[in-house]
Amino acid sequence: MELSPDYWNKRYLEGNTPWDIGQVSPPIKSFIDKLSDKQLRILIPGAGKGYEAIYLHQQGFTNVFVCDWAEEAFQTLKTKAPDFPLQQLIVGDFFKLTGYFDLILEQTFFCAISPVLRTAYVQQCCRLLSSGGQVAGLLFGTTFPTPGPPFGGTVAEYERLFQPYFHIITLEVCQNSIPPRLGNELFFHLALENWQEKQNKIPQ
Ligand SMILES: C[S@@+](CC[C@H](N)C(=O)[O-])C[C@H]1O[C@@H](n2cnc3c(N)ncnc32)[C@H](O)[C@@H]1O
């Protein structure tokens, strides 16, 4: 199966979006509620309907960028937050994105990409972060019996993936997941230290 923009657009058009929880994910909301700097440059890749972006926008965060290559996904965000800056809605491929952000928020994007792209995801996060930048959000802490997406994983696998590039602040089972995901979701929080050394490590 080709996980192309057409594939994802079709799923939005058909309303075949079982990942869509219809609200900002509670663990991410808790994380956002602890952020005080409303100027932070925040990127949400594979943002879909953008509930996290809408919440950030409502809380007064002004530099929130969403990226999704399925244009159809953004209709909800445009309707629910009509004053969200259009130039901060990026219709495009996360892996081709350029620019600098202080924080990348992850909500069911990582699990939607082919596992062969996971190292590229970590490297692209590094490339897009400013010095001291961070990644935070949710990962599935379980594998699935049926072919993905979603593609799951384990703590050990994620440690192997992230440790070469990031300091792992948190990687643990989430206590405040939505009920259907409780116990199967990990909250992760990574910090990019030694920025120049890490940039030298990744293909530019
Ligand atoms: C499972 S959905 C999650 C959407 C949203 N984060 C949510 O939780 O409702 C995955 C999203 O990632 C987007 N996506 C997949 N690969 C992408 C890529 N390479 N660049 C940008 N968006 C991508 C899809 O279009 C889709 O909207």
Short mmCIF file of C-alpha atoms and ligand atoms in Angstrom, two decimals:
data_model
loop_
_atom_site.label_atom_id
_atom_site.label_comp_id
_atom_site.label_asym_id
_atom_site.label_seq_id
_atom_site.Cartn_x
_atom_site.Cartn_y
_atom_site.Cartn_z
CA MET A 1 0.00 0.00 0.00
CA GLU A 2 1.35 3.41 -0.94
CA LEU A 3 0.94 5.87 1.94
CA SER A 4 0.70 8.83 -0.41
CA PRO A 5 -1.12 12.17 -0.05
CA ASP A 6 -3.92 10.67 -2.21
CA TYR A 7 -4.30 7.75 0.19
CA TRP A 8 -4.68 10.09 3.17
CA ASN A 9 -6.91 12.60 1.36
CA LYS A 10 -9.23 9.76 0.36
CA ARG A 11 -9.49 8.63 3.96
CA TYR A 12 -10.53 12.13 5.05
CA LEU A 13 -13.03 12.40 2.19
CA GLU A 14 -14.54 9.01 3.09
CA GLY A 15 -14.58 9.85 6.80
CA ASN A 16 -12.45 6.74 7.39
CA THR A 17 -10.41 8.32 10.20
CA PRO A 18 -10.45 6.02 13.25
CA TRP A 19 -7.34 7.77 14.64
CA ASP A 20 -9.28 11.01 15.00
CA ILE A 21 -10.14 11.53 18.68
CA GLY A 22 -12.07 14.75 18.02
CA GLN A 23 -10.22 16.77 20.66
CA VAL A 24 -6.75 17.76 21.82
CA SER A 25 -5.17 14.61 23.21
CA PRO A 26 -5.25 14.90 27.06
CA PRO A 27 -1.53 14.10 27.63
CA ILE A 28 -0.55 16.70 25.05
CA LYS A 29 -2.98 19.21 26.55
CA SER A 30 -1.31 18.68 29.98
CA PHE A 31 2.09 19.24 28.38
CA ILE A 32 0.92 22.40 26.61
CA ASP A 33 -0.62 23.72 29.82
CA LYS A 34 2.87 23.76 31.38
CA LEU A 35 4.36 25.88 28.58
CA SER A 36 4.62 29.56 29.43
CA ASP A 37 6.38 31.03 26.38
CA LYS A 38 3.58 31.84 23.93
CA GLN A 39 6.14 32.83 21.27
CA LEU A 40 7.59 29.33 20.96
CA ARG A 41 7.81 28.18 17.35
CA ILE A 42 5.84 24.96 17.43
CA LEU A 43 5.48 22.46 14.59
CA ILE A 44 2.82 19.75 14.45
CA PRO A 45 3.66 17.35 11.62
CA GLY A 46 0.91 15.16 10.13
CA ALA A 47 -1.47 17.35 12.09
CA GLY A 48 -4.66 16.14 10.41
CA LYS A 49 -7.66 18.06 11.70
CA GLY A 50 -5.30 19.89 14.01
CA TYR A 51 -6.97 19.71 17.43
CA GLU A 52 -3.64 20.38 19.16
CA ALA A 53 -3.04 23.41 16.94
CA ILE A 54 -6.54 24.73 17.61
CA TYR A 55 -5.96 24.37 21.34
CA LEU A 56 -2.59 26.12 21.18
CA HIS A 57 -4.12 28.90 19.11
CA GLN A 58 -6.94 29.33 21.64
CA GLN A 59 -4.35 29.54 24.43
CA GLY A 60 -2.60 32.43 22.69
CA PHE A 61 0.38 30.65 21.12
CA THR A 62 1.13 32.69 18.01
CA ASN A 63 3.84 30.67 16.21
CA VAL A 64 2.09 27.37 15.68
CA PHE A 65 2.73 25.64 12.36
CA VAL A 66 0.89 22.59 11.11
CA CYS A 67 2.13 20.42 8.27
CA ASP A 68 0.08 17.78 6.51
CA TRP A 69 0.24 16.63 2.93
CA ALA A 70 -3.48 15.81 2.82
CA GLU A 71 -5.05 19.19 2.13
CA GLU A 72 -8.48 17.85 2.99
CA ALA A 73 -7.42 17.43 6.61
CA PHE A 74 -7.14 21.17 7.19
CA GLN A 75 -10.84 21.92 6.56
CA THR A 76 -11.65 21.32 10.22
CA LEU A 77 -8.89 23.60 11.49
CA LYS A 78 -9.93 26.34 9.05
CA THR A 79 -13.54 26.11 10.26
CA LYS A 80 -12.83 25.84 13.98
CA ALA A 81 -10.07 28.44 14.07
CA PRO A 82 -10.88 30.83 11.19
CA ASP A 83 -8.27 33.32 12.36
CA PHE A 84 -5.46 30.74 12.41
CA PRO A 85 -2.76 32.28 10.14
CA LEU A 86 -3.02 30.63 6.71
CA GLN A 87 0.74 30.94 6.16
CA GLN A 88 1.20 28.63 9.16
CA LEU A 89 -0.86 25.86 7.49
CA ILE A 90 1.69 23.99 5.43
CA VAL A 91 0.34 21.55 2.86
CA GLY A 92 3.38 19.44 2.12
CA ASP A 93 5.68 16.59 2.95
CA PHE A 94 7.16 16.71 6.45
CA PHE A 95 10.35 15.12 5.12
CA LYS A 96 10.86 18.04 2.73
CA LEU A 97 10.04 20.78 5.20
CA THR A 98 12.66 23.42 6.01
CA GLY A 99 12.87 26.01 8.77
CA TYR A 100 13.50 26.10 12.49
CA PHE A 101 11.22 25.29 15.37
CA ASP A 102 11.62 25.17 19.15
CA LEU A 103 9.18 22.34 19.69
CA ILE A 104 7.74 19.54 17.59
CA LEU A 105 4.53 17.98 18.89
CA GLU A 106 3.81 14.39 17.90
CA GLN A 107 0.29 13.01 17.76
CA THR A 108 -0.31 9.87 15.62
CA PHE A 109 1.98 11.01 12.81
CA PHE A 110 4.97 8.81 13.66
CA CYS A 111 2.72 5.72 13.73
CA ALA A 112 1.27 6.67 10.34
CA ILE A 113 4.54 6.62 8.41
CA SER A 114 6.19 3.44 7.19
CA PRO A 115 8.61 2.07 9.83
CA VAL A 116 11.40 2.23 7.24
CA LEU A 117 11.16 6.01 7.55
CA ARG A 118 11.65 6.14 11.30
CA THR A 119 15.33 7.05 11.26
CA ALA A 120 14.54 9.68 8.63
CA TYR A 121 11.80 11.03 10.96
CA VAL A 122 14.26 11.38 13.85
CA GLN A 123 16.84 13.02 11.61
CA GLN A 124 14.29 15.40 10.13
CA CYS A 125 13.18 16.40 13.65
CA CYS A 126 16.83 17.18 14.43
CA ARG A 127 17.22 19.16 11.22
CA LEU A 128 14.10 21.24 11.97
CA LEU A 129 14.93 22.06 15.58
CA SER A 130 16.82 25.06 16.81
CA SER A 131 19.53 24.59 19.43
CA GLY A 132 17.92 23.25 22.62
CA GLY A 133 14.78 22.32 20.68
CA GLN A 134 12.48 19.59 21.90
CA VAL A 135 10.09 16.92 20.65
CA ALA A 136 7.16 15.79 22.76
CA GLY A 137 4.03 13.77 22.30
CA LEU A 138 2.67 10.29 22.04
CA LEU A 139 3.79 6.99 20.57
CA PHE A 140 2.06 3.65 20.60
CA GLY A 141 3.75 1.40 23.16
CA THR A 142 2.47 -1.77 21.59
CA THR A 143 2.68 -3.57 18.26
CA PHE A 144 -0.44 -4.36 16.25
CA PRO A 145 -1.46 -7.76 14.83
CA THR A 146 -2.81 -6.23 11.61
CA PRO A 147 -0.72 -4.44 8.97
CA GLY A 148 -0.42 -0.68 9.57
CA PRO A 149 -1.02 2.11 9.63
CA PRO A 150 -0.93 2.43 12.56
CA PHE A 151 2.53 0.95 13.04
CA GLY A 152 3.38 0.36 16.68
CA GLY A 153 6.59 -0.21 18.58
CA THR A 154 8.24 -0.78 21.93
CA VAL A 155 10.15 1.31 24.45
CA ALA A 156 13.37 -0.56 23.61
CA GLU A 157 12.94 0.14 19.91
CA TYR A 158 12.25 3.84 20.50
CA GLU A 159 15.26 4.15 22.81
CA ARG A 160 17.50 2.68 20.09
CA LEU A 161 16.01 5.10 17.58
CA PHE A 162 16.13 8.34 19.57
CA GLN A 163 19.21 7.97 21.76
CA PRO A 164 21.80 8.63 19.03
CA TYR A 165 20.26 12.07 18.46
CA PHE A 166 18.31 13.13 21.53
CA HIS A 167 18.50 13.21 25.27
CA ILE A 168 15.43 11.27 26.42
CA ILE A 169 13.75 13.27 29.20
CA THR A 170 10.66 11.06 29.36
CA LEU A 171 9.58 7.86 27.65
CA GLU A 172 6.94 6.17 29.72
CA VAL A 173 3.45 4.75 29.73
CA CYS A 174 0.94 7.54 29.82
CA GLN A 175 -1.45 7.79 32.75
CA ASN A 176 -3.94 10.19 31.17
CA SER A 177 -4.58 8.65 27.75
CA ILE A 178 -8.09 8.50 26.35
CA PRO A 179 -9.70 5.25 27.63
CA PRO A 180 -9.31 3.20 24.39
CA ARG A 181 -5.55 3.91 24.36
CA LEU A 182 -4.89 3.70 28.10
CA GLY A 183 -1.87 1.46 28.75
CA ASN A 184 -0.94 1.35 25.06
CA GLU A 185 0.35 4.88 24.74
CA LEU A 186 3.76 6.28 25.70
CA PHE A 187 4.46 9.91 26.44
CA PHE A 188 7.85 10.94 25.14
CA HIS A 189 9.82 14.13 25.57
CA LEU A 190 13.21 14.60 23.92
CA ALA A 191 15.76 17.39 24.02
CA LEU A 192 18.25 18.17 21.29
CA GLU A 193 21.57 18.76 22.99
CA ASN A 194 24.91 19.52 21.31
CA TRP A 195 23.10 20.91 18.30
CA GLN A 196 26.12 21.32 15.99
CA GLU A 197 27.41 17.82 16.67
CA LYS A 198 23.96 16.39 15.85
CA GLN A 199 23.63 18.45 12.68
CA ASN A 200 27.00 17.10 11.54
CA LYS A 201 25.71 13.56 12.09
CA ILE A 202 22.66 13.79 9.86
CA PRO A 203 22.60 13.85 6.06
CA GLN A 204 21.96 17.49 4.99
C1 LIG B 1 -3.08 8.98 11.39
S1 LIG B 1 -3.23 10.58 10.74
C2 LIG B 1 -3.09 11.58 12.21
C3 LIG B 1 -3.67 12.94 12.07
C4 LIG B 1 -3.66 13.77 13.35
N1 LIG B 1 -2.34 13.91 13.91
C5 LIG B 1 -4.61 13.18 14.37
O1 LIG B 1 -4.14 12.66 15.39
O2 LIG B 1 -5.81 13.25 14.15
C6 LIG B 1 -1.66 10.81 9.97
C7 LIG B 1 -1.57 12.12 9.21
O3 LIG B 1 -0.25 12.25 8.72
C8 LIG B 1 -0.30 12.79 7.41
N2 LIG B 1 0.96 12.41 6.73
C9 LIG B 1 1.41 11.18 6.49
N3 LIG B 1 2.62 11.23 5.91
C10 LIG B 1 2.93 12.55 5.79
C11 LIG B 1 4.07 13.26 5.31
N4 LIG B 1 5.15 12.62 4.81
N5 LIG B 1 4.06 14.58 5.37
C12 LIG B 1 3.00 15.27 5.88
N6 LIG B 1 1.90 14.65 6.36
C13 LIG B 1 1.87 13.31 6.32
C14 LIG B 1 -1.55 12.20 6.80
O4 LIG B 1 -2.02 12.97 5.72
C15 LIG B 1 -2.50 12.20 8.00
O5 LIG B 1 -3.23 13.40 8.08
#
